[in-house]
Coordinates of C-alpha atoms and ligand atoms in Angstrom, one line a residue:
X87 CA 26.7 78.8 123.6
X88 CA 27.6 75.4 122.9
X89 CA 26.4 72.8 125.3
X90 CA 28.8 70.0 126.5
X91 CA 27.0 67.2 128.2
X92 CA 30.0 66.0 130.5
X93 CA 31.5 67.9 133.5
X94 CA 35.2 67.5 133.0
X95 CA 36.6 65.9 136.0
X96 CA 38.1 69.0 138.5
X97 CA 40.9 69.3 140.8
X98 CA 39.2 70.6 144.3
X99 CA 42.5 72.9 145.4
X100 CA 41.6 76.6 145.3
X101 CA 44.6 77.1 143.3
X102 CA 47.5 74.2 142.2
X103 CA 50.5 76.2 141.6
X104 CA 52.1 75.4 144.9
X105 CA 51.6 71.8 144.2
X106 CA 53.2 71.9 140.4
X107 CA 56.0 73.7 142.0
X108 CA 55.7 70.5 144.9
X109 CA 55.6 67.9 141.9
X110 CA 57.3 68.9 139.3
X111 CA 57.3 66.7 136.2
X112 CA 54.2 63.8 137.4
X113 CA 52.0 67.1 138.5
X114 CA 49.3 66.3 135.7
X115 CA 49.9 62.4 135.5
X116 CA 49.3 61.8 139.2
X117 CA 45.8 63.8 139.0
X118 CA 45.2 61.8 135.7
X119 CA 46.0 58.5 137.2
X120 CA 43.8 59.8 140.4
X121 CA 40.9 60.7 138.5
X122 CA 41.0 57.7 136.0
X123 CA 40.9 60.2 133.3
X124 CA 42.9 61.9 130.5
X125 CA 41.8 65.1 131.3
X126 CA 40.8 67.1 134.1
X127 CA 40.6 70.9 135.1
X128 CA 42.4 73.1 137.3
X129 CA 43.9 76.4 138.8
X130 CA 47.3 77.8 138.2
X131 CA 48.7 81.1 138.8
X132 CA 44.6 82.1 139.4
X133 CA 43.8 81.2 135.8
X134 CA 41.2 78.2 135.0
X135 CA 43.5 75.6 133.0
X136 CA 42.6 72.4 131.2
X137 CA 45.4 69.7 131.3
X138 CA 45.2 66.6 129.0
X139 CA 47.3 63.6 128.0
X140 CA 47.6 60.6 125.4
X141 CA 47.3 60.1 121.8
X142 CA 44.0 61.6 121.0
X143 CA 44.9 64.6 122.9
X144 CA 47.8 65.7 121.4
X145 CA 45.6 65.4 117.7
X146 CA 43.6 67.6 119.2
X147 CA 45.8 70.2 120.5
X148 CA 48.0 70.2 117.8
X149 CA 44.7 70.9 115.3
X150 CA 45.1 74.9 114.9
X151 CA 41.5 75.4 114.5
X152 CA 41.3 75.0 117.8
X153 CA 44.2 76.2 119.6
X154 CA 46.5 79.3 119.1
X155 CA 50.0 80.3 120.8
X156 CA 50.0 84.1 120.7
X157 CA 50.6 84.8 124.6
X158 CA 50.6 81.7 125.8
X159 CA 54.2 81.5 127.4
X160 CA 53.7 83.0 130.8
X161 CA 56.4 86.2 130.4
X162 CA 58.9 84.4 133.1
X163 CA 59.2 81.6 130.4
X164 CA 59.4 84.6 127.5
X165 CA 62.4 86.5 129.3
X166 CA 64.3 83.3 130.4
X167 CA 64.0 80.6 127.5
X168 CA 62.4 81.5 124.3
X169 CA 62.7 85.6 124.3
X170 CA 59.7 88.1 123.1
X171 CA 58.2 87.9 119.8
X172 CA 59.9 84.7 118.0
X173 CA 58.5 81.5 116.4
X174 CA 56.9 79.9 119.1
X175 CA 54.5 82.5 119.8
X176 CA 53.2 83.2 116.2
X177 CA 49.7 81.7 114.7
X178 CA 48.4 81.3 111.3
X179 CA 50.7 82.4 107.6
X180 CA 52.9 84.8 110.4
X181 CA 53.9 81.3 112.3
X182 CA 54.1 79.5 109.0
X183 CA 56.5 81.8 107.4
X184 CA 58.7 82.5 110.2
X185 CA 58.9 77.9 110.5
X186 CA 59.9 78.2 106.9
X187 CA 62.4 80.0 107.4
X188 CA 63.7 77.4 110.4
X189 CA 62.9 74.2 108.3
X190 CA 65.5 75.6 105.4
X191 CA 68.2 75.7 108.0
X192 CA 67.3 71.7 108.6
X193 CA 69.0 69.6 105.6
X194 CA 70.8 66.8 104.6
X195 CA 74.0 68.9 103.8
X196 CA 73.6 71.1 106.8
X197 CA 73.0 67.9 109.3
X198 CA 76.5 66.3 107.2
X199 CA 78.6 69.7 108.6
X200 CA 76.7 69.4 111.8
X201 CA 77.9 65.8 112.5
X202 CA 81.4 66.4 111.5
X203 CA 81.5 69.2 113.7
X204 CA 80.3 67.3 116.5
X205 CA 82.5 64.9 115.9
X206 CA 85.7 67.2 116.0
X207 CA 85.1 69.2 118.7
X208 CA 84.4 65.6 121.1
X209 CA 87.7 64.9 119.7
X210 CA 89.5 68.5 120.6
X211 CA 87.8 68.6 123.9
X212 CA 88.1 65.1 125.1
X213 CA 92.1 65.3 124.4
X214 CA 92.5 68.1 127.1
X215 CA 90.9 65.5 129.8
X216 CA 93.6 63.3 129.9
X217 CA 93.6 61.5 133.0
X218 CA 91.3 64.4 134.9
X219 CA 88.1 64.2 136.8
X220 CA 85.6 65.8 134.5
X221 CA 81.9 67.2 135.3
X222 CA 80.2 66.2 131.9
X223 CA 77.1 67.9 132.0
X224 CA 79.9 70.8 132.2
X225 CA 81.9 69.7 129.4
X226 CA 79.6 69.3 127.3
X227 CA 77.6 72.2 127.3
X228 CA 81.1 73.9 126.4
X229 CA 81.1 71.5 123.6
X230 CA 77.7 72.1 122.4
X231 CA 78.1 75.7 122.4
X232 CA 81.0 75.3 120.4
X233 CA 79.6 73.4 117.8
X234 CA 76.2 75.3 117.9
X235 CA 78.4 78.9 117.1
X236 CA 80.3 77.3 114.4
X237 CA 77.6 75.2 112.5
X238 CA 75.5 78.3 113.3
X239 CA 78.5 80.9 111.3
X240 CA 78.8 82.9 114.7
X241 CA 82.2 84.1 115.6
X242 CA 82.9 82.6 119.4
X243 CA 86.5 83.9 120.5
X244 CA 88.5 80.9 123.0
X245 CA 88.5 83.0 126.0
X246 CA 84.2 83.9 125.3
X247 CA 83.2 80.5 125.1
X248 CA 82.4 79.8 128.9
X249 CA 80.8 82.5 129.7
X250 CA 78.8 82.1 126.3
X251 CA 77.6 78.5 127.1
X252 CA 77.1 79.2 130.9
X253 CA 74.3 81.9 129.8
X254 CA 73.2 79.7 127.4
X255 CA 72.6 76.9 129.9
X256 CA 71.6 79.7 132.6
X257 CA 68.4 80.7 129.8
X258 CA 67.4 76.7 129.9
X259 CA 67.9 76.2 133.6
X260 CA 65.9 79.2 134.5
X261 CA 62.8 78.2 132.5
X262 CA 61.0 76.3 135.2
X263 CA 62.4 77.8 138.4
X264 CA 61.6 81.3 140.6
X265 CA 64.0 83.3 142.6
X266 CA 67.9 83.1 142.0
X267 CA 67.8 80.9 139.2
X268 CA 65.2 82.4 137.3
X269 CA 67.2 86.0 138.0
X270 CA 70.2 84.4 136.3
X271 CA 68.1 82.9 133.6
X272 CA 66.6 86.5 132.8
X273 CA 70.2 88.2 133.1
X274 CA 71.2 85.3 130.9
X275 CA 69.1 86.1 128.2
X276 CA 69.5 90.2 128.7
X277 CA 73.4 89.4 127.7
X278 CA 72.9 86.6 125.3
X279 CA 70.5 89.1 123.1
X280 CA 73.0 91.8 122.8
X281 CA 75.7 89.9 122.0
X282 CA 73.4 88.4 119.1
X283 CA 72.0 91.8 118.4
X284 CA 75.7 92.5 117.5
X285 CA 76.3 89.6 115.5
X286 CA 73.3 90.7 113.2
X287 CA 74.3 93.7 112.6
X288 CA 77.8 93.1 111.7
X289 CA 76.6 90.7 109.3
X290 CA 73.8 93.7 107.6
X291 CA 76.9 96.0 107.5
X292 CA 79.0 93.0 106.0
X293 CA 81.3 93.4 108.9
X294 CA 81.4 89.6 108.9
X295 CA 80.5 86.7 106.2
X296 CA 79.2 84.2 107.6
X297 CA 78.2 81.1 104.9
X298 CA 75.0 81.7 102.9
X299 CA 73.8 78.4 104.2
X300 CA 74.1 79.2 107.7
X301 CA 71.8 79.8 110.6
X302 CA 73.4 83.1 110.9
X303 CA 73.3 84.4 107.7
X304 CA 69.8 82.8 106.8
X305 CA 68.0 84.7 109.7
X306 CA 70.1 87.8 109.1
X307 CA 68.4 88.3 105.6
X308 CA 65.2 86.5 106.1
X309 CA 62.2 88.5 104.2
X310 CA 59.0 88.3 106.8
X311 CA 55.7 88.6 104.5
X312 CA 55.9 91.9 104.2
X313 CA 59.0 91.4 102.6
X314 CA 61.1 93.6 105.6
X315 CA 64.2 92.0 107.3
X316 CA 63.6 90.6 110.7
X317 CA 63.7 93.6 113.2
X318 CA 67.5 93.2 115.0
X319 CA 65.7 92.0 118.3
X320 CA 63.6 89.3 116.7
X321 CA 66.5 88.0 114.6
X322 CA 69.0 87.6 117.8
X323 CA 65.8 85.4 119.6
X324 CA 65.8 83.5 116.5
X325 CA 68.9 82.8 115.8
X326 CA 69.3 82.0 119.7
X327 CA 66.5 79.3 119.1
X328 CA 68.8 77.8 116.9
X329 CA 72.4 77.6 119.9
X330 CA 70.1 77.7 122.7
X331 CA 68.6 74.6 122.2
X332 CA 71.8 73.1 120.5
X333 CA 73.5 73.4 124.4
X334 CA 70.3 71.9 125.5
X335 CA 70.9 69.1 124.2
X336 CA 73.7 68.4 127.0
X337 CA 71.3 67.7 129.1
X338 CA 70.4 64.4 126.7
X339 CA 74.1 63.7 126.4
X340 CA 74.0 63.2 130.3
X341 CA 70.6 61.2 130.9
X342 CA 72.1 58.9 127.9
X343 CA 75.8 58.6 129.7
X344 CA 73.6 57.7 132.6
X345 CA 72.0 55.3 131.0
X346 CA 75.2 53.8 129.5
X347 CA 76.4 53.6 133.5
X348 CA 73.3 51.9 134.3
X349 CA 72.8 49.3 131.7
X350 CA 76.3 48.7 130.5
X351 CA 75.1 46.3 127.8
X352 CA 74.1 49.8 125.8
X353 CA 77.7 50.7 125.5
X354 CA 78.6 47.5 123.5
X355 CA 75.6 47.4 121.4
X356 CA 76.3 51.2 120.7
X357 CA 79.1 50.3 119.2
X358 CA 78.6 47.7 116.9
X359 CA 75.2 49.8 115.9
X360 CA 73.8 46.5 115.1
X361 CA 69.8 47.1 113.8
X362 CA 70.3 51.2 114.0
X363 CA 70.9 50.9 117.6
X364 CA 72.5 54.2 118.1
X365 CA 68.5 55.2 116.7
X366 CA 67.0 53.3 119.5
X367 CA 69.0 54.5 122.0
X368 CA 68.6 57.7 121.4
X369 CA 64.8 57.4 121.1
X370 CA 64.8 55.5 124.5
X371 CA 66.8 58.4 126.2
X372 CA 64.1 60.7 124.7
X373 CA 61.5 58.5 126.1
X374 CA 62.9 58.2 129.3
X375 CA 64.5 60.7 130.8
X376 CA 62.4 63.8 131.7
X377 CA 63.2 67.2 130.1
X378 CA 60.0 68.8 129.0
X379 CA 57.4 68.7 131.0
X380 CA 54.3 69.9 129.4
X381 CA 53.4 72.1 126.2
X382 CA 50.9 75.1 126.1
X383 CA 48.2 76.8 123.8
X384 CA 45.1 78.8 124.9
X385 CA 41.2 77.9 122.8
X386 CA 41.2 79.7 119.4
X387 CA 37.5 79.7 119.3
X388 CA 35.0 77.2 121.9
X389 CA 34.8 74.1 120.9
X390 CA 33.3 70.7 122.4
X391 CA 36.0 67.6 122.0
X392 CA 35.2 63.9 123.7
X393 CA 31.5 66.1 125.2
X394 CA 33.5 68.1 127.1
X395 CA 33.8 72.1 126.7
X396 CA 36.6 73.8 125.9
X397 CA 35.7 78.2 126.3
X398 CA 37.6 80.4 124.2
X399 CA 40.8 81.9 125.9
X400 CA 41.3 78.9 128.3
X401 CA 45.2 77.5 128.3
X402 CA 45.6 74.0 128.0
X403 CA 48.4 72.0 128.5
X404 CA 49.1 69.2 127.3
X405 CA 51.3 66.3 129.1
X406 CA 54.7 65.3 127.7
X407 CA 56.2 63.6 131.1
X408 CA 52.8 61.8 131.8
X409 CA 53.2 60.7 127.6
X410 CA 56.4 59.2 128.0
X411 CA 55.8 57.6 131.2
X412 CA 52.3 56.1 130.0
X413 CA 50.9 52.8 130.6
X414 CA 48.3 53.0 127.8
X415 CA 51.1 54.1 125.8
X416 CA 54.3 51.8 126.6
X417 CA 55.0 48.5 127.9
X418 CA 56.7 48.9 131.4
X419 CA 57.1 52.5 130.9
X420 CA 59.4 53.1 133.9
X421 CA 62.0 50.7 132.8
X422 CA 65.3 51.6 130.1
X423 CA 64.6 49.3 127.2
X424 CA 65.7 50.1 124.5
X425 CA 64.2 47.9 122.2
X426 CA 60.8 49.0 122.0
X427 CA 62.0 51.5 119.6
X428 CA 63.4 48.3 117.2
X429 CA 59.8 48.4 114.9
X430 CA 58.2 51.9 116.5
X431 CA 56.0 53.0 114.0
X432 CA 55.9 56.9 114.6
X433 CA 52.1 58.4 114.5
X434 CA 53.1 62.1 115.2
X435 CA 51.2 61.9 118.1
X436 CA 52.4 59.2 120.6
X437 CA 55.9 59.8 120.7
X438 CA 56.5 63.2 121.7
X439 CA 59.6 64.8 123.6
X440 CA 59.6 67.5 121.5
X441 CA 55.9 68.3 121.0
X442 CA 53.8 66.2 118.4
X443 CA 52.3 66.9 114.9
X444 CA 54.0 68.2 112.1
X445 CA 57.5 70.3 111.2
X446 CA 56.4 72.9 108.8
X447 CA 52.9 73.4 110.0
X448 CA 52.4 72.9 113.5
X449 CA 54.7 73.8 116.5
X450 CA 56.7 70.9 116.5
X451 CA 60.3 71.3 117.7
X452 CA 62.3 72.4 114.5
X453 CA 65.5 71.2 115.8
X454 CA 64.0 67.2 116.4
X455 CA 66.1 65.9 113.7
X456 CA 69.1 67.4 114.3
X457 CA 68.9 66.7 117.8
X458 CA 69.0 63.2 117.2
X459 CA 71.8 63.2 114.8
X460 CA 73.9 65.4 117.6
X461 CA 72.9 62.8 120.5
X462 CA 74.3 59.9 117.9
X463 CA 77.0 61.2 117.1
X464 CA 77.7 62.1 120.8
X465 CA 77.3 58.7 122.1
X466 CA 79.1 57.0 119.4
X467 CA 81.8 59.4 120.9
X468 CA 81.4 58.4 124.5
X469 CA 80.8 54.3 123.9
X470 CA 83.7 54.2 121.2
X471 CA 86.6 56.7 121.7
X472 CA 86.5 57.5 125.3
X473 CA 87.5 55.1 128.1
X474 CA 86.6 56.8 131.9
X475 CA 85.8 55.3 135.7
X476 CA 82.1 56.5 137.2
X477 CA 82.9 57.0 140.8
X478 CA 80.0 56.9 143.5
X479 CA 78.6 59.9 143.1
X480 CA 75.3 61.4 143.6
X481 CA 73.0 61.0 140.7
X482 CA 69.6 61.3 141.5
X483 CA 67.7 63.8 139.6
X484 CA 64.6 65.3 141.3
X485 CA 61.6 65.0 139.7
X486 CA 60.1 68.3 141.1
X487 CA 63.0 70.1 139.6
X488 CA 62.5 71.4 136.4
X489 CA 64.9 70.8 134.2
X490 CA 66.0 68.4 136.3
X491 CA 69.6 66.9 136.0
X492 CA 71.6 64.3 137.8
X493 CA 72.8 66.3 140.9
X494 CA 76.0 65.4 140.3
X495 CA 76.1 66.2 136.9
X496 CA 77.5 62.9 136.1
X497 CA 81.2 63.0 137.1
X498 CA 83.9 60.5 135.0
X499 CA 87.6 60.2 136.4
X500 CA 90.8 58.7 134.3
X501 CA 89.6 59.6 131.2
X502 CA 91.2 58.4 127.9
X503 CA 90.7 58.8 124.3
X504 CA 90.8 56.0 122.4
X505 CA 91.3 56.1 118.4
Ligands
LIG215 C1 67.3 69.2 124.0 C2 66.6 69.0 122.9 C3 65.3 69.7 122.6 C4 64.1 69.6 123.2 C5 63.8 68.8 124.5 C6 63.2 70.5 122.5 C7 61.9 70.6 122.8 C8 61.0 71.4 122.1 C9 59.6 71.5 122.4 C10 58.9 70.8 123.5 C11 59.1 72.4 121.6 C12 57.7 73.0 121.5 C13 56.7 72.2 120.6 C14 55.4 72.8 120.6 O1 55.2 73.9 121.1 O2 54.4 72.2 120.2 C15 60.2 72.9 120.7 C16 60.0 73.9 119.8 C17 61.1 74.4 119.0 N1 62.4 73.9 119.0 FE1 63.1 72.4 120.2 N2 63.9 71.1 121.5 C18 65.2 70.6 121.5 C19 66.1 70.9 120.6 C20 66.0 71.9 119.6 C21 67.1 72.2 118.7 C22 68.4 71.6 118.6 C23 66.6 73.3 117.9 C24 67.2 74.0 116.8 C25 68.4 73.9 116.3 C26 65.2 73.5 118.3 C27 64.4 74.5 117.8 C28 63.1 74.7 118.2 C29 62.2 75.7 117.6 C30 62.7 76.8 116.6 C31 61.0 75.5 118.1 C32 59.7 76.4 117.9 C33 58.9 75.7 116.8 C34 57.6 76.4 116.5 O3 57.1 77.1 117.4 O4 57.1 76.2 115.4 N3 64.9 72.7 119.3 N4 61.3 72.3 121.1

């Protein structure tokens, strides 16, 4: 056995899952900040665990010599958000294939369509609010999933799309939770499958033609190495990480109008886009605003990193609220400014909302890029072409929810398009 010469610093409770539940988002930077260290070890769901944090951690996690992700997601997190058996579960030539097949989806031409689309369906949607009192959160899941099924070449019928987008949201919402939410979440997902399933096999039987450059097409007749179509199952979970996480993204659209509430000084410069502001914005809502709260893989073979021992099997996870929120990492971390982003010089490591490293080899959100583009686009929408009150409202978001959310879900009354 190797022999580490440092006791990594431990958490004394018998078991800490109570407490995560307690916490929430800060759960591994308060115990970080308490034992002046960037890594310490604990108990969870009666498993030993290893949590880290910073720069040099998230090298070290994301090196695949080390770490693997085959049955890391706790099963609650498999049947709510990602589904059994796709991308984010896979290891070695397997996981490298399969994010091959993702990465093709992600281009200039396909990002072009994807913007325009945004575009038009703000434009459709926000002319039906008139005047109204609107939940955005709400409204724009509905737009997301809109845009998502269209970019995506999946049929979504006018009188489908509400309960399609609820049971997308439902699968996020559930991720993090137990009890009623998770039982929607799961039920969610149950629903969302089938109606996916469905959608594959009317495109094998040519029942419908989606575009060739589609998500739905492209996943329909993707080859795995055996040179074998996707089983139907693992091509719905797929193609639902590609919409699942598109309606995610609502939950950015809302942290960033709540930014644009708070610092109304971002509206303007939004919409000159003066020095890539838009960019900056976006990166500072990414920053800020907490959505992931930490990322998971379990020890590939023991290792020894920084003298301390790492045993084979072990899940670590490492810390993407306590990253963002940083002091070694970011001036004034708990302050909106968006203009630390103005000369950001990206490392692949530092900044990382949507886990770290790189897009075609590592784990690293495949969606990162086009996520940014759809939150541009969106609040280029919001600062430019739509005029709206905030009333008082509640809009607190609880830290020891997670995903948290403004509780109000950021209401707007007398809203107006403007061309
Ligand atoms: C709300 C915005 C989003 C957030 C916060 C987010 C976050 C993340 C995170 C934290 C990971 C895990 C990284 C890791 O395990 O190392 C991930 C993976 C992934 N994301 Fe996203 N994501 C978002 C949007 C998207 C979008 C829009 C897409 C696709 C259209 C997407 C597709 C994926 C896929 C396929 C993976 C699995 C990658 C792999 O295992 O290799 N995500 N995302």
């Amino acid at each position: 056995m190797m022999k580490a010469v440092r006791k990594m610093p431990c958490n004394k409770t018998i078991d800490s899952s109570l407490l995560l539940l307690i916490e929430g988002y800060p759960f591994i930077q308060n115990r970080c900040k308490r034992y002046k260290t960037d890594i310490f070890q604990t108990r969870l769901l009666g498993q030993k665990v290893i949590c880290m944090s910073g720069t040099d951690a998230a090298k070290t996690f994301y090196n695949d010599k080390h770490f693997i992700r085959k049955n890391v997601a706790a099963k609650c997190v498999q049947k709510t958000l990602f589904g059994e058996n796709g991308v984010q579960g896979l290891d070695g030539n397997a996981h490298k294939e399969r994010k091959e097949m993702f990465m093709s989806i992600m281009n200039y031409e396909s990002f072009k369509t994807l913007i325009q689309y945004t575009h038009e369906q703000w434009e459709i949607n926000a002319k039906k609010w008139t005047n109204k009192d609107i939940v955005l959160f709400d409204e724009a899941q509905l737009i997301m999933c809109q845009v998502a099924c269209r970019w995506a070449g999946i049929p979504l019928k006018s009188y489908e799309i509400t309960q399609r987008a609820n049971d997308l949201g439902k699968m996020i919402d559930g991720f993090g939770s137990v009890g009623l939410r998770y039982h929607q979440g799961k039920c969610a997902r149950k629903r969302s499958e089938k109606w996916i399933e469905e959608i594959i096999t009317k495109i094998r039987s040519q029942k419908i033609s989606p575009d060739k450059c589609t998500a739905s097409y492209i996943i329909a007749w993707h080859r795995n190495e055996s040179k074998r179509v996707l089983s139907t199952q693992i091509a719905a979970v797929e193609l639902l990480n590609i919409i699942r996480p598109i309606v995610a993204i609502a939950t950015y659209i809302t942290f960033g109008a709540l930014a644009m509430h708070k610092h109304p000084e971002c509206r303007l410069k939004l919409r000159s886009n003066a020095n890539d502001y838009q960019q900056m914005f976006v990166q500072e809502v990414r920053r800020f605003y907490p959505f992931t709260p930490f990322i998971g893989a379990k020890v590939r073979k023991s290792f020894v990193w920084r003298e301390y021992y790492f045993k084979k099997g072990t899940l670590v996870l490492l810390d993407i609220y306590g990253a963002n929120h940083s002091e070694k990492l970011w001036s004034s971390p708990n302050e909106f400014i968006t203009e630390r982003f103005e000369h950001w010089k990206d490392d692949h490591y530092t900044f990382i909302p949507q886990g770290g490293g790189d897009y075609d080899k590592d784990h690293r959100c495949a969606g990162e890029l086009l996520t940014i583009e759809i939150m541009k686009e969106s609040f280029s929408f919001l600062s430019t072409h739509l005029s709206y009150k905030v009333p008082k409202q509640n809009l607190n978001y609880p830290l020891c929810r997670i995903p948290t959310l403004p509780k109000s879900k950021f209401v707007i009354k007398r809203v107006m398009t403007i061309n």
